[in-house]
Coordinates of C-alpha atoms and ligand atoms in Angstrom, one line a residue:
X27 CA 157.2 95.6 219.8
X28 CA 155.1 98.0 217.9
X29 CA 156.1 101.6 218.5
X30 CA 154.4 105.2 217.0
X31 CA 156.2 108.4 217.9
X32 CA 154.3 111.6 217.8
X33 CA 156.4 114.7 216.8
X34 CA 159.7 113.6 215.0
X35 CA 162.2 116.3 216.2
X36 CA 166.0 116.0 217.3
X37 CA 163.9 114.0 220.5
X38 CA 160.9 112.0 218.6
X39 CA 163.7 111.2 215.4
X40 CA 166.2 110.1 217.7
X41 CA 163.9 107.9 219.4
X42 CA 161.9 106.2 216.8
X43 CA 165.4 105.5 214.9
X44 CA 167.2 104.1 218.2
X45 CA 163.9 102.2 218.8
X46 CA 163.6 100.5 215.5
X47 CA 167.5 99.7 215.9
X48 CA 166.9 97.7 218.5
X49 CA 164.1 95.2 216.3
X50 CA 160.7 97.3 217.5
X51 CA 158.9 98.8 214.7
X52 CA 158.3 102.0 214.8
X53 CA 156.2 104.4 212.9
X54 CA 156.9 108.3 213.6
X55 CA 154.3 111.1 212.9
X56 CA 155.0 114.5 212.5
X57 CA 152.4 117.2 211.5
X58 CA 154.9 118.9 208.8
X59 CA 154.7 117.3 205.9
X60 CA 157.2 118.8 204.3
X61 CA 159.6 117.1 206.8
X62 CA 157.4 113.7 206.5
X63 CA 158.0 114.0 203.0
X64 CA 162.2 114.4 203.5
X65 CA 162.2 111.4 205.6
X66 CA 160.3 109.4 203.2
X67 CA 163.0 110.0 200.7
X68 CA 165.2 109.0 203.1
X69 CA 166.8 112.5 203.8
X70 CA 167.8 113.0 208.0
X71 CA 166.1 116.5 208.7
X72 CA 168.5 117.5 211.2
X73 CA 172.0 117.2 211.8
X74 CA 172.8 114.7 214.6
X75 CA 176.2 113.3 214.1
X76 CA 175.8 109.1 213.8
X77 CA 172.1 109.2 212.7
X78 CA 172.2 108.8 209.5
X79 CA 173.3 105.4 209.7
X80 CA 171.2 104.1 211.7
X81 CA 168.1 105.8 210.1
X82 CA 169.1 104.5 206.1
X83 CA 169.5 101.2 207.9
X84 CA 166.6 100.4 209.9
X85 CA 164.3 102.3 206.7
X86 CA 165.7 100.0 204.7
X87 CA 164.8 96.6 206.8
X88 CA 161.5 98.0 206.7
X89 CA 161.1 98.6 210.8
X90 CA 161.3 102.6 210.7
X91 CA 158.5 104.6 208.5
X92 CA 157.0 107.9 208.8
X93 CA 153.6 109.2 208.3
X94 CA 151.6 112.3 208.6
X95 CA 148.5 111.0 210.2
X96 CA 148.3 110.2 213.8
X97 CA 145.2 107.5 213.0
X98 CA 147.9 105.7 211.3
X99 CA 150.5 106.2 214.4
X100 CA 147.9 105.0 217.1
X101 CA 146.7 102.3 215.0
X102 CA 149.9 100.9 215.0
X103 CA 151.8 101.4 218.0
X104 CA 151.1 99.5 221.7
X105 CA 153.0 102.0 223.1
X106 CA 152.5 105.5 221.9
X107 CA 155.4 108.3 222.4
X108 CA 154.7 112.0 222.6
X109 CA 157.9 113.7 221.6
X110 CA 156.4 117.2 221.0
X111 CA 156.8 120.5 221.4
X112 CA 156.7 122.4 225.2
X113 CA 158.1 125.7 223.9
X114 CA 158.0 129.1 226.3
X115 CA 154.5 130.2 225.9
X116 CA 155.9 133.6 226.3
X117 CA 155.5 134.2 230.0
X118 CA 158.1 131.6 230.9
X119 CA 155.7 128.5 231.5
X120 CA 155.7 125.8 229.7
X121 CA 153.2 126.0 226.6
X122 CA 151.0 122.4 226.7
X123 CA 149.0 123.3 223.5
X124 CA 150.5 120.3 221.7
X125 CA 150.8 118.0 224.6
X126 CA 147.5 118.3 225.4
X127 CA 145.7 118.2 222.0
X128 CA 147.1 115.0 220.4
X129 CA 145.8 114.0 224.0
X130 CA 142.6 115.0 223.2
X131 CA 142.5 113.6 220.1
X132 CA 144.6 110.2 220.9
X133 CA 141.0 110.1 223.0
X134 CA 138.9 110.0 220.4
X135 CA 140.8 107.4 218.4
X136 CA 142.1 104.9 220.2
X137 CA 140.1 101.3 220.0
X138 CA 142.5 99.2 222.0
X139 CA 144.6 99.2 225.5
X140 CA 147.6 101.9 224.6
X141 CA 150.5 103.2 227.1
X142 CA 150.3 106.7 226.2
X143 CA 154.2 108.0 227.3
X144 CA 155.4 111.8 227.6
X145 CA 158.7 112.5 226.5
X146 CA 158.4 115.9 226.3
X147 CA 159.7 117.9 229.1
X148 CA 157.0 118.8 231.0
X149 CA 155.6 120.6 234.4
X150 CA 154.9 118.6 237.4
X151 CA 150.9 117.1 237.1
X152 CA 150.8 117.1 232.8
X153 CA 150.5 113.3 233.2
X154 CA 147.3 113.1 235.4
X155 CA 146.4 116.3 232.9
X156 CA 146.9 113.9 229.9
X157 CA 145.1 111.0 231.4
X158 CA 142.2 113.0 232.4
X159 CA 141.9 115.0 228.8
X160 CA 142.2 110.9 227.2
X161 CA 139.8 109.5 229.6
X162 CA 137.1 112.3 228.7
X163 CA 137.0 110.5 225.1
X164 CA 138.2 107.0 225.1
X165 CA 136.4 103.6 225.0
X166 CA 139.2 101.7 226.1
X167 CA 141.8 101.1 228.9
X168 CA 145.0 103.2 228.6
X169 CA 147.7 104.3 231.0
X170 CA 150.2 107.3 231.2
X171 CA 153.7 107.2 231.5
X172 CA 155.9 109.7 232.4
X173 CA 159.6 109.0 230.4
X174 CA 161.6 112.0 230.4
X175 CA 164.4 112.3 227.7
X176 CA 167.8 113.1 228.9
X177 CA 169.7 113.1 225.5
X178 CA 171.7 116.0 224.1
X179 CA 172.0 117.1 220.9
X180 CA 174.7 116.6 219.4
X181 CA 175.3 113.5 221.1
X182 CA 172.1 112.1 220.9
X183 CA 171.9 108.7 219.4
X184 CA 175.2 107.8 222.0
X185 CA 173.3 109.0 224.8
X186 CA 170.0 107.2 223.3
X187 CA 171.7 103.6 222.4
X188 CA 173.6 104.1 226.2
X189 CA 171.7 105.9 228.6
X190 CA 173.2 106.9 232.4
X191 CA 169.8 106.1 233.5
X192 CA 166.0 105.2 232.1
X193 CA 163.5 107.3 234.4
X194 CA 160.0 105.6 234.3
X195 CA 157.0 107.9 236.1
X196 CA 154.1 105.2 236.5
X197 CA 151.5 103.6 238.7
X198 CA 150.6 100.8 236.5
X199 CA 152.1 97.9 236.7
X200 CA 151.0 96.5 233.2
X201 CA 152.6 99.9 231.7
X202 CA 155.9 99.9 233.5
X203 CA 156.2 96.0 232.3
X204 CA 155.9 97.1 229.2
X205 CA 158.4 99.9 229.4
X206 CA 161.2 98.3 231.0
X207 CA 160.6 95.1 228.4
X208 CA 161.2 98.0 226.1
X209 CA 164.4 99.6 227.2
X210 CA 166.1 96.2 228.5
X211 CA 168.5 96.0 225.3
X212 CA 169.7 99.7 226.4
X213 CA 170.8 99.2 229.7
X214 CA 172.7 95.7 229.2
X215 CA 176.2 97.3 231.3
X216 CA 173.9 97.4 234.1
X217 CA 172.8 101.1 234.3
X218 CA 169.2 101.6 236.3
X219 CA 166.0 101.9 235.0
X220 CA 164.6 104.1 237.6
X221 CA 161.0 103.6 238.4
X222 CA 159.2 106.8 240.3
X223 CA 155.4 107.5 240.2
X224 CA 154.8 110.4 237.6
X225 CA 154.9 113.6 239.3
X226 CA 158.6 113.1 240.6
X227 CA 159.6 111.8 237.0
X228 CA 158.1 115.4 236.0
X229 CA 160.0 117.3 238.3
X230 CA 163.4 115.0 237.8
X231 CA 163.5 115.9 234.0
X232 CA 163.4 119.9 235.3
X233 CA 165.6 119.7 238.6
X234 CA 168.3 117.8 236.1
X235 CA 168.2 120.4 233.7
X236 CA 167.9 123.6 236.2
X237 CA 170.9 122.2 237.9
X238 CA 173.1 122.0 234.8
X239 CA 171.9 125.6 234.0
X240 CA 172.9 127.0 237.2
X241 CA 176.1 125.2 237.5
X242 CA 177.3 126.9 234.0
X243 CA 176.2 130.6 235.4
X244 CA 178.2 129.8 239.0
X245 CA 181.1 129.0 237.1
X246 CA 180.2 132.2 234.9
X247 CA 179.8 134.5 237.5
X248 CA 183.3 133.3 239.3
X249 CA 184.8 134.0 235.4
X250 CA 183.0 137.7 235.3
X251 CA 184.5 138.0 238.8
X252 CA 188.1 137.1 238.0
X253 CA 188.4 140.0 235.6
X254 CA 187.6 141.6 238.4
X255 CA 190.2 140.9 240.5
X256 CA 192.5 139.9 238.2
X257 CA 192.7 136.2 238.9
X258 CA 192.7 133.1 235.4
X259 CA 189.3 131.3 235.8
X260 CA 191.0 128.6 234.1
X261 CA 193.3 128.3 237.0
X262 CA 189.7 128.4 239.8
X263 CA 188.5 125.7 237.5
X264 CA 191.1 123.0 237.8
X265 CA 191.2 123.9 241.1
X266 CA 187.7 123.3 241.9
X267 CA 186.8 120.5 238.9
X268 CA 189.4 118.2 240.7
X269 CA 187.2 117.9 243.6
X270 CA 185.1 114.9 243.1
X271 CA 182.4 116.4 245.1
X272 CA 181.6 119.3 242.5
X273 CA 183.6 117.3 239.4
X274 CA 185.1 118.4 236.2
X275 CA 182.6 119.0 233.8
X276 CA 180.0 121.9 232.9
X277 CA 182.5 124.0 234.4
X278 CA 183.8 125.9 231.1
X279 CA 182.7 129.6 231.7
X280 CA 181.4 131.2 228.2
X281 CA 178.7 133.5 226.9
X282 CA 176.0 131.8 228.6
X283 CA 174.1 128.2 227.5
X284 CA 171.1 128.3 225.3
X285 CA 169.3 125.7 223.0
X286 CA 166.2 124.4 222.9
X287 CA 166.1 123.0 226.5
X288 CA 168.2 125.0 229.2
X289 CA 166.7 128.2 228.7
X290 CA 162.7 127.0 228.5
X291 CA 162.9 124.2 231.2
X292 CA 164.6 126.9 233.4
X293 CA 162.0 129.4 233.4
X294 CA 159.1 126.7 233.3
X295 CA 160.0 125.9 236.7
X296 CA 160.3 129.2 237.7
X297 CA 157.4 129.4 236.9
X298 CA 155.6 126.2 238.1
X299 CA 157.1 127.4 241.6
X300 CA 155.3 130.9 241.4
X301 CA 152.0 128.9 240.5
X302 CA 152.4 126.7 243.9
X303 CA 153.6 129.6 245.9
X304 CA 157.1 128.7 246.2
X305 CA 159.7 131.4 244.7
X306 CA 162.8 129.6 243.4
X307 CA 165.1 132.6 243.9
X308 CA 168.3 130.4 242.9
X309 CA 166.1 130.1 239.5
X310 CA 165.4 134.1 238.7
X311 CA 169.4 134.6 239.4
X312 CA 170.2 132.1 237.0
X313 CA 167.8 133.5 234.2
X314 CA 168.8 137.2 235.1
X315 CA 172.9 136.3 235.1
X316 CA 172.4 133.7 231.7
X317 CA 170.5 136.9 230.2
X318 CA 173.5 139.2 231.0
X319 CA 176.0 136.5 230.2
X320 CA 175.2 136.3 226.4
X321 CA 176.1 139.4 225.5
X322 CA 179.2 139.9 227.9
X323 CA 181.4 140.4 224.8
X324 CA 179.8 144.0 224.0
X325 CA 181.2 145.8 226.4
X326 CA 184.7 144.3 225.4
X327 CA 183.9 144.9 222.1
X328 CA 182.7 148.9 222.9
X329 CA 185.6 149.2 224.8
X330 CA 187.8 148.4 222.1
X331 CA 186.1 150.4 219.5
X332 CA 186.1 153.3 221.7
X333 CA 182.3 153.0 221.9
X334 CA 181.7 153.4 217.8
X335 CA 180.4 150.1 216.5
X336 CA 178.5 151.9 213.3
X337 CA 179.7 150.8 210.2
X338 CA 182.3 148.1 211.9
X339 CA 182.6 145.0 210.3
X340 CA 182.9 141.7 212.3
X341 CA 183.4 138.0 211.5
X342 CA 181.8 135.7 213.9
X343 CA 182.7 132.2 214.0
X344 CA 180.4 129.7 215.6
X345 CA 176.3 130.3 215.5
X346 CA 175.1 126.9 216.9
X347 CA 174.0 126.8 220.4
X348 CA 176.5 124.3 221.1
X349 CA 179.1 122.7 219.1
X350 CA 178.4 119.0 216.9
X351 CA 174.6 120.9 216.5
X352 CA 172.4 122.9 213.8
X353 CA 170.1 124.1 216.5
X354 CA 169.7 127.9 216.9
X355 CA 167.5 128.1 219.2
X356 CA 168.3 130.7 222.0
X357 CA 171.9 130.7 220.8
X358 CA 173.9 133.2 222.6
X359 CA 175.2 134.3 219.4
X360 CA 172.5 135.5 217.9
X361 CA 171.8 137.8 220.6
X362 CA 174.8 139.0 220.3
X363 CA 174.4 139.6 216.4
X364 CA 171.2 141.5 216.7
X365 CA 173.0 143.7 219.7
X366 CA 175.7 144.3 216.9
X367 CA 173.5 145.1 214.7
X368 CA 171.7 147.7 216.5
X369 CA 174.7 149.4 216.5
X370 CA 175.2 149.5 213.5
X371 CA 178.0 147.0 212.7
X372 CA 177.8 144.2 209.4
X373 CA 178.1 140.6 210.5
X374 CA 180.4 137.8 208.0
X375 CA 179.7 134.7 209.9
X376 CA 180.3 131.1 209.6
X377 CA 179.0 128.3 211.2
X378 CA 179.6 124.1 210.4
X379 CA 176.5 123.3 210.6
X380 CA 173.7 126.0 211.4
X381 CA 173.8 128.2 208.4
X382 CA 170.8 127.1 206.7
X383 CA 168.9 127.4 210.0
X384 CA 170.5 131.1 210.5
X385 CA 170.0 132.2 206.8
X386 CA 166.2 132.1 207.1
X387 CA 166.2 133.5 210.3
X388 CA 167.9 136.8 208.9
X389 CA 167.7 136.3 205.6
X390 CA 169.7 139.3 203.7
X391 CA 171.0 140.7 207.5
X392 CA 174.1 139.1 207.7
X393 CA 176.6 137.8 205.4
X394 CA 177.5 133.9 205.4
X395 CA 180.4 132.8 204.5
X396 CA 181.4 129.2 202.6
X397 CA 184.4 128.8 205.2
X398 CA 185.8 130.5 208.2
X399 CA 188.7 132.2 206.6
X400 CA 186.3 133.5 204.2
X401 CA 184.4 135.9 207.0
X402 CA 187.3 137.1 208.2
X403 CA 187.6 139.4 204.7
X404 CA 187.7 143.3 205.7
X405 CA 186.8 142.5 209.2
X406 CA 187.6 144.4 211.8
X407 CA 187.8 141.7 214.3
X408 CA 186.8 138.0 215.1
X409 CA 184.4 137.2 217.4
X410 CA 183.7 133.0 218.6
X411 CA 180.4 131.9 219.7
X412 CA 180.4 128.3 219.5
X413 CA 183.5 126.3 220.5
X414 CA 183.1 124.0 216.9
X415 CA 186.3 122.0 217.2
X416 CA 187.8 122.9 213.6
X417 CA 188.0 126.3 215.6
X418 CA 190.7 125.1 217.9
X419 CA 193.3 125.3 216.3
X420 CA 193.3 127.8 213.4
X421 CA 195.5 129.8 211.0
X422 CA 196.9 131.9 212.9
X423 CA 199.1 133.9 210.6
X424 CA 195.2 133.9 208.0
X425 CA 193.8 135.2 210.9
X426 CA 196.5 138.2 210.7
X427 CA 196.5 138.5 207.5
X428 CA 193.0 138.5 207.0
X429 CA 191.2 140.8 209.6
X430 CA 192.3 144.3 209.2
X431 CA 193.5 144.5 212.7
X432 CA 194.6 141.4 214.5
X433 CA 191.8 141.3 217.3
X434 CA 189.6 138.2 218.6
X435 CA 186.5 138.6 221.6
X436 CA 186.6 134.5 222.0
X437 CA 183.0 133.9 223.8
X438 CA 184.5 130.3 224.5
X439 CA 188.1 130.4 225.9
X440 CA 189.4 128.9 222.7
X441 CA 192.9 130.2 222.9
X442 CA 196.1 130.2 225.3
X443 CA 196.6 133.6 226.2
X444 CA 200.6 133.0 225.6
X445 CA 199.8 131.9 222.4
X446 CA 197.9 134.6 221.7
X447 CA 200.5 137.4 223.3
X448 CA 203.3 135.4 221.4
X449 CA 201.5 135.8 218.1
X450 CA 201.0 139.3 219.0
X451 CA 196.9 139.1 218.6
X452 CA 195.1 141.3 221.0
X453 CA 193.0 138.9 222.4
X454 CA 189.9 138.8 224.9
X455 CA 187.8 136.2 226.6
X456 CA 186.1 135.0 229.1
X457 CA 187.9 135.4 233.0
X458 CA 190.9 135.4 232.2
X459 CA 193.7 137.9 231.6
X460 CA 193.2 140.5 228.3
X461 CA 196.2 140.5 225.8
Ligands
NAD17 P1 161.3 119.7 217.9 O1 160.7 121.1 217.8 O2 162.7 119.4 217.3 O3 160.3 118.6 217.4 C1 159.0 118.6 217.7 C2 158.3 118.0 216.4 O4 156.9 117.9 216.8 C3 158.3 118.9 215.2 O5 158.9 118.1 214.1 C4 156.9 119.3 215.0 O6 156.6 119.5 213.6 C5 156.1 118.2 215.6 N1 154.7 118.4 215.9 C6 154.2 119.6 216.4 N2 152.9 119.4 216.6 C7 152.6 118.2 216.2 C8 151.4 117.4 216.2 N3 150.2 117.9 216.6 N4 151.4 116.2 215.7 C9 152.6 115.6 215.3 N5 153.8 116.3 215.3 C10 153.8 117.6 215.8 O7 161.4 119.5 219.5 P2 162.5 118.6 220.3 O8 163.7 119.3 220.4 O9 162.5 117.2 219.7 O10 161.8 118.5 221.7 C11 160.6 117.8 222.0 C12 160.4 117.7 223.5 O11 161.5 117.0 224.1 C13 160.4 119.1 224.2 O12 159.5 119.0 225.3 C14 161.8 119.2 224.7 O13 161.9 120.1 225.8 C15 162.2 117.8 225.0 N6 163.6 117.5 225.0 C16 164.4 118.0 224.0 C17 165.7 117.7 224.0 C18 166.6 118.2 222.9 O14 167.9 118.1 223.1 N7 166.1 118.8 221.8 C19 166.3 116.8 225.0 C20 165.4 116.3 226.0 C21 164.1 116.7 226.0

């Protein structure tokens, strides 16, 4: 089939490349042509572990291309997918400034019958705002699908290649043919295609996300209340994760989630509640507590330092949002950073991946290192942000060595604390017992 992607992001990349794996051709636009121009040259823009492969090989048999000009994107594809942007628009909804104007213009340019398919995470209603905005211009018969995108970074082509499930929000039949025609070579082990009229395909995309986000900040606020009380959240979580009913995963505590999707698509919905008079009071808790929750290290870290932060030196160890990532976005440890900063401190941090994305986001702020030891130098202690897996297990006697006193605030529960007491490192994380 012929397929155009509109935006090429971690979503629209990830998409056009699985797509043209599977024998469509695909053509994905993207409005920076600096990025168009990298993926000409056959460079992957972002990192997404497995990608590469399948983006040199399916360039190379001619069935994935990129382009700068959405003519040449709606000329060519049958069915059209909007990957783009739905970023915070500052007051928590979801801004539908891209969304809606390659709508307007997909109106104007369109000659021939198109299925016109939202990927983006959207609010509840964008479809029927899409097919109205199209309809104003076009000369020809089009539908609307809703598709929500359930990848994660980091994991992305897997989750692409072998979904859980396909959700399809549409009311034509002709469209949702075409869709499922699409998508049959990815469900082949027998998982559903689930077909839903728009609106509820909306709102699935947001409850499935809001859920996720509130089940990390429950299992964050039972952490924050073991140190409390002195019991090992570790402990609470087996316990609990062996239940099949509430299950094992997303049950980690931490410093919070962030990324590109938790934080906006929880607050859209908060929002899209206010603006149909419902108050989703689960929804401003889980905001408020993940707000908190990034920067529950500082007060460990204050303590410590008896309160004097100026002029301390820290090495931090993990910038990503997530491990297996080089997204930033709303990563809990640059909050952190800048509250570090404010007082004062310097900053020698490493990340895998990230660094490139970090270094022009604070350009001369911070130092970053080539390796991990390397940001330990003169630091007064370690702090861990993301739980990158060559973080595991480290060095310890480096790590010693290294620091100028033998202290990690672990923001991921990295560490056993026997290990930690044996090797005589004073160690603090996350609901669990301080050593
Ligand atoms: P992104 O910022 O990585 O990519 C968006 C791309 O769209 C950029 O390359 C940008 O240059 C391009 N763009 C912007 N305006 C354009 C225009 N007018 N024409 C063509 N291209 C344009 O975003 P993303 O992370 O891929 O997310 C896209 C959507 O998918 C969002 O709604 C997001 O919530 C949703 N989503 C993201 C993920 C994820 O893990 N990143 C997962 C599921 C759903």
């Amino acid at each position: 089939m012929k397929i155009s992607v509109i935006g090429t992001g971690y979503v629209g990349l990830v998409t056009g490349t699985c797509l043209a794996e599977t024998g469509n051709e695909v053509v994905c636009v993207d409005i920076n042509e600096e990025k168009v121009q990298k993926m000409r040259n056959g460079e992957v823009p972002i990192y997404e572990p497995h990608l590469d492969v399948l983006f040199e090989r399916n360039i190379k048999a001619g069935r994935l291309r990129f382009s700068t000009s959405l003519e040449e994107g709606l000329n060519h594809g049958e069915i059209i997918f909007l990957a783009l942007p739905t970023p915070d628009d500052g007051d928590g909804s979801a801004d539908l400034q891209y969304v809606l104007g390659v709508s307007e213009q997909i109106g104007k340019m369109i000659t021939e019958y198109k299925v016109i398919v939202d990927k983006s995470t959207v609010p509840v209603g964008t479809a029927e705002k899409v097919y109205k905005i199209i309809k104003e211009n076009a000369k020809c018969d089009f539908d609307v699908v809703s598709n929500p995108e359930f990848l994660r970074e980091g994991f992305a082509v897997d989750d692409f290649l072998k979904p859980e499930r396909i959700v399809i929000g549409s009311s034509s039949e002709r469209a949702t043919e075409l869709m499922q025609k699409l998508y049959k070579p990815f469900v082949r082990s027998g998982n559903p295609i689930i077909i839903m009229d728009e609106k509820s395909a909306e709102l699935t995309k947001y409850a499935a996300n809001s859920f996720l986000a509130t089940k990390i900040t429950f299992m964050n606020e039972i952490a924050n209340y073991c140190e409390k009380v002195g019991a090992d959240v570790d402990k609470v979580r087996i316990g609990i994760g062996t239940d099949s009913r509430i299950g094992k995963r997303f049950l980690f505590p931490g410093i919070g989630y962030g990324g590109s999707c938790f934080p906006k698509d929880v607050k859209a919905l908060y929002k899209s509640g206010k603006e149909s008079q419902y108050d989703f009071k689960i929804l401003d808790a889980v905001i408020k507590v993940n707000d908190n929750q990034k920067i529950a290290l500082l007060p460990k870290i204050k303590k410590y330092f008896n309160n004097d932060l100026s002029n301390k030196k820290f090495a931090v160890w993990g910038l990503a949002f997530k491990p297996e990532t080089d997204d930033i976005r709303e990563a809990p440890s640059l909050y952190l950073i800048d509250e570090l900063l404010k007082e004062g401190s310097r900053i020698r941090a490493f990340d895998p991946e990230a660094m490139d994305n970090v270094a022009k986001k604070y350009k001369n702020k911070i130092d970053l290192t080539e390796s991990m030891y390397d940001a330990l130098e003169n630091a007064d202690a370690l702090i861990i942000c993301t739980e990158w897996s060559i973080f595991r297990t480290p060095d310890y006697n480096k790590i010693k060595n290294t620091l100028s006193c033998p202290v990690i605030f672990d923001g991921r529960n990295l560490y056993d604390i026997k290990d930690m007491d044996r090797e005589e490192i004073s160690y603090f994380s996350i609901g669990r017992k301080e050593v």
